Short mmCIF file of C-alpha atoms (C1' of nucleotides) in Angstrom, two decimals:
data_model
loop_
_atom_site.label_atom_id
_atom_site.label_comp_id
_atom_site.label_asym_id
_atom_site.label_seq_id
_atom_site.Cartn_x
_atom_site.Cartn_y
_atom_site.Cartn_z
CA MET A 48 15.37 -1.39 83.88
CA LEU A 49 12.54 0.14 81.95
CA SER A 50 12.78 -0.43 78.22
CA GLN A 51 13.40 2.50 75.96
CA LYS A 52 9.88 2.07 74.68
CA THR A 53 8.40 2.40 78.15
CA ARG A 54 10.40 5.54 78.74
CA TYR A 55 9.25 7.04 75.45
CA THR A 56 5.70 6.13 76.34
CA ILE A 57 5.86 7.89 79.67
CA ARG A 58 7.41 11.00 78.19
CA ALA A 59 4.83 11.10 75.41
CA LEU A 60 2.00 10.79 77.92
CA GLN A 61 3.51 13.48 80.10
CA HIS A 62 3.65 15.69 77.04
CA LEU A 63 -0.04 15.15 76.39
CA ALA A 64 -0.88 15.62 80.05
CA ASP A 65 0.80 19.01 80.00
CA ARG A 66 -1.48 19.99 77.11
CA TRP A 67 -4.67 18.46 78.46
CA ARG A 68 -7.75 20.14 77.04
CA GLU A 69 -5.80 22.18 74.54
CA GLY A 70 -6.88 20.10 71.55
CA PRO A 71 -5.06 17.39 69.59
CA VAL A 72 -1.28 17.44 69.54
CA ARG A 73 0.36 16.25 66.35
CA LEU A 74 2.72 13.31 66.35
CA ASP A 75 5.52 15.36 64.83
CA ALA A 76 5.25 17.90 67.62
CA ILE A 77 5.58 15.22 70.27
CA ALA A 78 8.43 13.51 68.45
CA SER A 79 10.50 16.61 68.02
CA GLU A 80 9.87 18.20 71.39
CA GLN A 81 10.38 14.96 73.30
CA ASN A 82 13.27 13.74 71.15
CA ILE A 83 11.58 10.47 70.22
CA PRO A 84 12.10 8.81 66.78
CA ARG A 85 9.03 9.65 64.74
CA LYS A 86 8.33 6.20 63.32
CA PHE A 87 8.81 4.51 66.64
CA LEU A 88 6.43 6.95 68.23
CA THR A 89 3.70 5.97 65.79
CA VAL A 90 3.92 2.43 67.10
CA ILE A 91 3.86 3.59 70.70
CA LEU A 92 0.93 5.94 70.33
CA SER A 93 -1.09 3.42 68.35
CA GLU A 94 -0.78 1.01 71.24
CA MET A 95 -1.85 3.65 73.70
CA VAL A 96 -4.90 4.35 71.55
CA ARG A 97 -5.78 0.65 71.59
CA GLU A 98 -5.39 0.63 75.36
CA GLY A 99 -7.69 3.61 75.67
CA LEU A 100 -5.21 5.93 77.34
CA VAL A 101 -5.00 8.11 74.28
CA ILE A 102 -7.54 9.29 71.72
CA SER A 103 -6.47 10.04 68.17
CA HIS A 104 -7.96 12.33 65.56
CA ARG A 105 -7.16 11.74 61.93
CA GLY A 106 -7.03 14.11 59.05
CA ARG A 107 -6.18 17.75 58.99
CA ASP A 108 -5.79 19.26 62.46
CA GLY A 109 -5.62 15.74 63.81
CA GLY A 110 -3.35 14.53 66.54
CA TYR A 111 -3.46 12.91 69.94
CA GLU A 112 -4.91 13.74 73.32
CA LEU A 113 -5.31 11.84 76.53
CA GLY A 114 -8.37 9.66 76.81
CA LEU A 115 -8.52 10.13 80.59
CA ALA A 116 -7.83 13.05 82.82
CA PRO A 117 -4.14 13.17 83.78
CA VAL A 118 -5.08 12.60 87.41
CA ASP A 119 -6.56 9.24 86.43
CA ILE A 120 -3.41 7.93 84.73
CA ARG A 121 -0.99 6.65 87.31
CA TYR A 122 2.59 5.73 86.55
CA GLY A 123 1.90 2.24 87.78
CA ASP A 124 -0.76 1.86 85.11
CA ILE A 125 1.59 2.93 82.34
CA ILE A 126 4.36 0.58 83.38
CA ARG A 127 1.98 -2.32 83.78
CA LEU A 128 0.61 -1.66 80.29
CA THR A 129 3.95 -1.40 78.56
CA ARG A 130 6.07 -3.77 80.58
CA GLY A 131 3.41 -6.18 81.70
CA SER A 132 4.44 -6.16 85.32
CA LEU A 133 5.93 -4.17 88.12
CA ALA A 134 7.59 -7.23 89.62
CA LEU A 135 11.27 -8.07 89.36
CA VAL A 136 10.61 -11.77 88.79
CA PRO A 137 7.77 -13.31 86.77
CA CYS A 138 6.49 -15.36 89.70
CA ALA A 139 6.03 -12.25 91.83
CA SER A 140 3.75 -10.48 89.40
CA ARG A 141 0.19 -10.02 90.55
CA ASN A 142 -1.46 -9.50 87.18
CA ALA A 143 0.95 -11.26 84.84
CA HIS A 144 2.07 -14.15 86.96
CA GLU A 145 4.16 -16.91 85.41
CA HIS A 146 6.50 -19.44 86.81
CA CYS A 147 10.21 -18.78 86.66
CA ASN A 148 12.39 -21.21 84.69
CA ASN A 149 14.65 -23.56 86.59
CA CYS A 150 13.22 -22.50 89.88
CA LEU A 151 12.34 -24.30 93.03
CA PRO A 152 8.69 -24.93 93.80
CA GLU A 153 7.18 -21.49 94.41
CA ALA A 154 6.13 -22.35 97.92
CA ASP A 155 9.79 -22.97 98.84
CA CYS A 156 11.28 -19.97 97.09
CA ARG A 157 12.53 -17.34 99.46
CA LEU A 158 13.49 -15.06 96.61
CA ARG A 159 9.86 -15.00 95.61
CA GLY A 160 8.73 -14.07 99.09
CA LEU A 161 11.04 -11.10 99.10
CA MET A 162 10.12 -10.04 95.60
CA LEU A 163 6.42 -10.13 96.38
CA THR A 164 6.90 -7.67 99.18
CA LEU A 165 9.08 -5.47 97.04
CA ARG A 166 6.58 -5.51 94.21
CA ASP A 167 3.84 -4.38 96.53
CA GLU A 168 5.87 -1.49 97.86
CA THR A 169 6.88 -0.43 94.36
CA ALA A 170 3.30 -0.60 93.16
CA ALA A 171 2.08 1.43 96.11
CA MET A 172 4.51 4.16 95.29
CA LEU A 173 3.91 4.24 91.53
CA ASP A 174 0.17 4.17 92.01
CA ARG A 175 0.28 7.21 94.26
CA VAL A 176 1.68 9.38 91.47
CA SER A 177 -0.31 10.39 88.40
CA LEU A 178 0.39 12.39 85.26
CA ALA A 179 -1.23 15.35 87.00
CA ASP A 180 1.37 15.46 89.74
CA PRO A 181 4.31 17.75 89.58
CA ILE A 182 7.45 15.76 90.25
CA ALA A 183 10.53 17.13 91.92
CA LEU A 184 13.13 17.20 89.18
CA GLU A 185 15.80 16.13 91.62
CA ALA A 186 15.02 13.98 94.61
CA ALA A 187 15.52 16.30 97.55
CA PHE A 188 17.57 13.86 99.54
CA VAL A 189 20.33 12.96 97.12
CA VAL A 190 23.36 12.03 99.18
CA GLU A 191 26.74 12.32 97.56
CA GLY A 192 28.48 8.96 97.32
CA GLU A 193 25.53 6.84 98.22
CA GLN A 194 25.36 3.48 96.53
CA GLY A 195 22.95 2.36 93.91
CA MET B 177 13.04 -7.82 85.81
CA LEU B 178 16.03 -9.50 87.34
CA SER B 179 18.04 -11.54 84.87
CA GLN B 180 18.10 -15.29 85.19
CA LYS B 181 21.72 -15.01 86.19
CA THR B 182 20.92 -12.68 89.07
CA ARG B 183 18.23 -15.06 90.27
CA TYR B 184 20.62 -18.01 90.12
CA THR B 185 23.19 -15.97 92.00
CA ILE B 186 20.80 -15.13 94.78
CA ARG B 187 19.62 -18.71 95.14
CA ALA B 188 23.19 -20.01 95.18
CA LEU B 189 24.16 -17.53 97.86
CA GLN B 190 21.09 -18.42 99.91
CA HIS B 191 22.13 -22.04 99.63
CA LEU B 192 25.57 -21.24 100.99
CA ALA B 193 24.12 -19.03 103.70
CA ASP B 194 21.98 -21.91 104.91
CA ARG B 195 25.17 -23.97 105.27
CA TRP B 196 27.32 -21.27 106.79
CA ARG B 197 30.16 -22.74 108.82
CA GLU B 198 29.47 -26.28 107.72
CA GLY B 199 32.48 -26.48 105.41
CA PRO B 200 32.76 -26.18 101.63
CA VAL B 201 29.74 -27.06 99.52
CA ARG B 202 30.49 -28.65 96.17
CA LEU B 203 29.31 -27.01 92.95
CA ASP B 204 27.41 -30.12 91.91
CA ALA B 205 25.48 -30.09 95.15
CA ILE B 206 24.40 -26.50 94.66
CA ALA B 207 23.56 -27.06 91.02
CA SER B 208 21.37 -30.07 91.61
CA GLU B 209 19.64 -28.90 94.76
CA GLN B 210 18.98 -25.43 93.42
CA ASN B 211 18.16 -26.56 89.90
CA ILE B 212 20.80 -24.39 88.24
CA PRO B 213 22.66 -25.51 85.07
CA ARG B 214 26.02 -26.77 86.25
CA LYS B 215 28.22 -25.02 83.73
CA PHE B 216 26.42 -21.75 84.10
CA LEU B 217 26.85 -21.97 87.84
CA THR B 218 30.63 -22.22 87.45
CA VAL B 219 30.59 -18.86 85.74
CA ILE B 220 28.37 -17.35 88.41
CA LEU B 221 30.36 -18.66 91.36
CA SER B 222 33.67 -17.66 89.82
CA GLU B 223 32.41 -14.11 89.61
CA MET B 224 31.29 -14.20 93.21
CA VAL B 225 34.74 -15.41 94.21
CA ARG B 226 36.31 -12.51 92.35
CA GLU B 227 33.93 -10.13 94.10
CA GLY B 228 34.89 -11.60 97.47
CA LEU B 229 31.43 -12.76 98.47
CA VAL B 230 32.41 -16.40 98.12
CA ILE B 231 35.58 -18.36 98.94
CA SER B 232 36.47 -21.44 96.94
CA HIS B 233 38.52 -24.50 97.86
CA ARG B 234 39.98 -26.69 95.13
CA GLY B 235 40.84 -30.32 95.10
CA ARG B 236 39.29 -33.16 97.04
CA ASP B 237 36.70 -32.03 99.55
CA GLY B 238 36.74 -28.63 97.89
CA GLY B 239 33.76 -26.45 97.21
CA TYR B 240 32.39 -23.03 98.05
CA GLU B 241 31.50 -21.14 101.16
CA LEU B 242 30.52 -17.57 101.88
CA GLY B 243 33.34 -15.12 102.33
CA LEU B 244 31.29 -12.97 104.69
CA ALA B 245 28.79 -13.81 107.37
CA PRO B 246 25.28 -14.09 105.91
CA VAL B 247 24.17 -11.11 107.97
CA ASP B 248 26.71 -8.98 106.12
CA ILE B 249 25.45 -9.82 102.65
CA ARG B 250 22.39 -7.78 101.84
CA TYR B 251 20.15 -8.40 98.86
CA GLY B 252 20.85 -4.90 97.65
CA ASP B 253 24.54 -5.75 97.46
CA ILE B 254 23.94 -8.84 95.39
CA ILE B 255 21.71 -7.09 92.90
CA ARG B 256 24.08 -4.17 92.55
CA LEU B 257 26.94 -6.58 91.89
CA THR B 258 25.16 -8.66 89.28
CA ARG B 259 22.91 -6.11 87.67
CA GLY B 260 24.98 -3.01 88.18
CA SER B 261 22.14 -0.93 89.49
CA LEU B 262 18.92 -0.92 91.42
CA ALA B 263 17.48 1.88 89.32
CA LEU B 264 14.88 1.48 86.59
CA VAL B 265 16.56 3.97 84.28
CA PRO B 266 20.30 4.46 83.77
CA CYS B 267 20.19 8.13 84.72
CA ALA B 268 18.66 7.33 88.11
CA SER B 269 21.43 4.99 89.21
CA ARG B 270 23.51 6.23 92.09
CA ASN B 271 26.60 4.07 91.55
CA ALA B 272 26.36 3.31 87.83
CA HIS B 273 24.97 6.54 86.49
CA GLU B 274 24.79 7.06 82.75
CA HIS B 275 22.72 9.29 80.54
CA CYS B 276 19.67 7.86 78.84
CA ASN B 277 19.57 7.87 75.05
CA ASN B 278 17.26 10.29 73.28
CA CYS B 279 16.31 11.92 76.52
CA LEU B 280 15.67 15.46 77.53
CA PRO B 281 18.31 17.26 79.54
CA GLU B 282 18.40 15.49 82.90
CA ALA B 283 17.50 18.61 84.79
CA ASP B 284 14.21 18.79 82.86
CA CYS B 285 13.28 15.11 83.04
CA ARG B 286 10.36 14.42 85.30
CA LEU B 287 10.67 10.70 84.74
CA ARG B 288 14.12 10.88 86.24
CA GLY B 289 12.89 12.68 89.33
CA LEU B 290 10.34 9.98 89.97
CA MET B 291 12.79 7.17 89.29
CA LEU B 292 15.34 8.61 91.69
CA THR B 293 12.84 8.49 94.49
CA LEU B 294 11.77 5.00 93.58
CA ARG B 295 15.35 3.80 93.43
CA ASP B 296 16.01 5.11 96.90
CA GLU B 297 12.98 3.38 98.37
CA THR B 298 13.85 0.12 96.64
CA ALA B 299 17.41 0.31 97.86
CA ALA B 300 16.32 1.02 101.40
CA MET B 301 14.17 -2.06 101.41
CA LEU B 302 16.70 -4.40 99.80
CA ASP B 303 19.45 -3.17 102.08
CA ARG B 304 17.41 -3.96 105.16
CA VAL B 305 17.30 -7.66 104.32
CA SER B 306 20.32 -9.94 104.45
CA LEU B 307 21.02 -13.57 103.68
CA ALA B 308 20.68 -14.26 107.41
CA ASP B 309 17.06 -13.15 107.50
CA PRO B 310 14.23 -15.60 107.27
CA ILE B 311 11.84 -14.46 104.57
CA ALA B 312 8.12 -15.08 104.60
CA LEU B 313 7.53 -17.50 101.76
CA GLU B 314 4.32 -15.74 100.87
CA ALA B 315 3.80 -12.08 101.55
CA ALA B 316 1.25 -12.03 104.34
CA PHE B 317 -0.95 -9.47 102.71
CA VAL B 318 -1.61 -11.01 99.32
CA VAL B 319 -4.96 -9.77 98.11
CA GLU B 320 -6.79 -11.82 95.55
CA GLY B 321 -7.25 -9.93 92.31
CA GLU B 322 -4.92 -7.11 93.09
CA GLN B 323 -3.03 -5.68 90.16
CA GLY B 324 0.60 -6.05 89.46
"C1'" DA C 265 -14.48 15.23 44.33
"C1'" DG C 266 -9.75 15.60 45.06
"C1'" DA C 267 -5.66 17.04 47.42
"C1'" DT C 268 -3.45 16.74 51.46
"C1'" DA C 269 -2.45 16.16 56.20
"C1'" DA C 270 -2.90 13.29 59.52
"C1'" DC C 271 -2.97 8.63 61.90
"C1'" DT C 272 -2.83 2.90 61.44
"C1'" DC C 273 -1.20 -1.44 60.72
"C1'" DT C 274 1.81 -5.34 59.80
"C1'" DA C 275 6.03 -6.95 58.69
"C1'" DC C 276 10.76 -6.63 58.63
"C1'" DT C 277 15.74 -5.72 59.78
"C1'" DG C 278 19.84 -5.18 62.41
"C1'" DA C 279 22.14 -5.01 66.69
"C1'" DT C 280 22.77 -6.47 71.16
"C1'" DA C 281 22.57 -9.17 75.13
"C1'" DA C 282 21.31 -13.22 77.63
"C1'" DG C 283 21.52 -18.03 78.57
"C1'" DA C 284 24.07 -21.75 78.26
"C1'" DT C 285 27.99 -24.81 76.88
"C1'" DA C 286 32.72 -26.49 75.62
"C1'" DG C 287 37.07 -27.51 76.63
"C1'" DA C 288 41.67 -26.73 78.08
"C1'" DC C 289 43.89 -25.47 82.45
"C1'" DA C 290 45.28 -25.07 87.51
"C1'" DA C 291 45.35 -26.31 92.32
"C1'" DC C 292 44.74 -29.51 96.08
"C1'" DG C 293 45.17 -33.79 98.77
"C1'" DC C 294 46.11 -38.40 99.46
"C1'" DG D 33 50.85 -38.87 90.01
"C1'" DC D 34 46.15 -39.33 89.80
"C1'" DG D 35 41.53 -38.14 90.59
"C1'" DT D 36 38.71 -34.52 92.23
"C1'" DT D 37 37.30 -29.98 92.15
"C1'" DG D 38 37.39 -25.30 90.82
"C1'" DT D 39 39.03 -21.44 86.86
"C1'" DC D 40 39.10 -19.20 82.75
"C1'" DT D 41 38.08 -17.72 78.07
"C1'" DA D 42 35.84 -18.37 73.89
"C1'" DT D 43 31.92 -19.60 71.47
"C1'" DC D 44 27.18 -20.71 70.07
"C1'" DT D 45 22.32 -19.92 69.88
"C1'" DT D 46 18.24 -17.59 70.55
"C1'" DA D 47 15.33 -13.94 71.97
"C1'" DT D 48 14.36 -9.33 72.48
"C1'" DC D 49 14.60 -4.62 71.55
"C1'" DA D 50 14.95 -0.41 68.89
"C1'" DG D 51 13.88 1.35 64.96
"C1'" DT D 52 12.24 1.45 59.91
"C1'" DA D 53 9.44 0.68 55.66
"C1'" DG D 54 5.62 1.24 53.23
"C1'" DA D 55 1.04 0.68 51.91
"C1'" DG D 56 -3.53 1.80 53.83
"C1'" DT D 57 -7.33 4.59 56.15
"C1'" DT D 58 -9.81 8.72 57.65
"C1'" DA D 59 -10.83 13.50 58.05
"C1'" DT D 60 -10.82 18.21 56.53
"C1'" DC D 61 -10.62 21.99 53.41
"C1'" DT D 62 -11.59 24.02 49.21
#
DNA sequence: AGATAACTCTACTGATAAGATAGACAACGC
DNA sequence: GCGTTGTCTATCTTATCAGTAGAGTTATCT
């Protein structure tokens, strides 16, 4: 699961992407329109500023705007920044690799082999979609009763 | 990320799959060979028995064996059983759907649209692979320096 | 310059869940 | 009936997450 913080981050960035090149957007506007706790959002946006995805302007008429064009911010980037990894196990991460606890040697671990493949497919999908893309609000192929 | 418990579960089931039709395997054997804390494994295996994936035999020469043929236990099944969902957000789960906290109305949530698609692709992949399948220990296409 | 509207930073708190363990109990087989 | 093996429920500990507090910094307007 994505953490609440990651979800807030994505929604905040989407909000800014929708207002790209319209000047700084105030924190309070983002918080109220996106239904994100104000104080928590300050923490989130400050991190995004440090990462360079967002630019802030202080003082009167200040606020936030994206530091890159929406098309250059891919969902994969955001999740990697906030969650550290797209992988489902630490040992299958490509940029934040660590060994799992109480595991077998990595070379013998079949779970790892599977998770590496899965990570790559997930990354490929998330890196195809950017903040500039419209996203179908409902997946077109929802099948009633399917598992998941 | 998968929880430690889910990882232990998968490794334990793989262990049993590798010994399918060789008679019951004792808990201590699984624990030591798979490097899983013994007491924790009792909890895990008891749950699998309740779910029907594993059959237990008590007394002398007791132990555990799979309740279904390895080919009939797919990784997607195991993760759904232990984690509840394959989705990255609660509102994108197909069999354990719940609303996210502090979210926008679901119909307006672009994050949800994306996550629904991702969940379906993940599920498709995990449901193609069963405990009977050999798994490449390293994904063949690992690229040095790739992100993830 | 000063008031004010913004953002920034670090630390803290409270709640929850995860990982792991303990220990009494139940079945099985010789 | 005795040892072996699994079953169940409660508990402990620790880490993480969500969210808050509050003092500090910068920019703008007048």
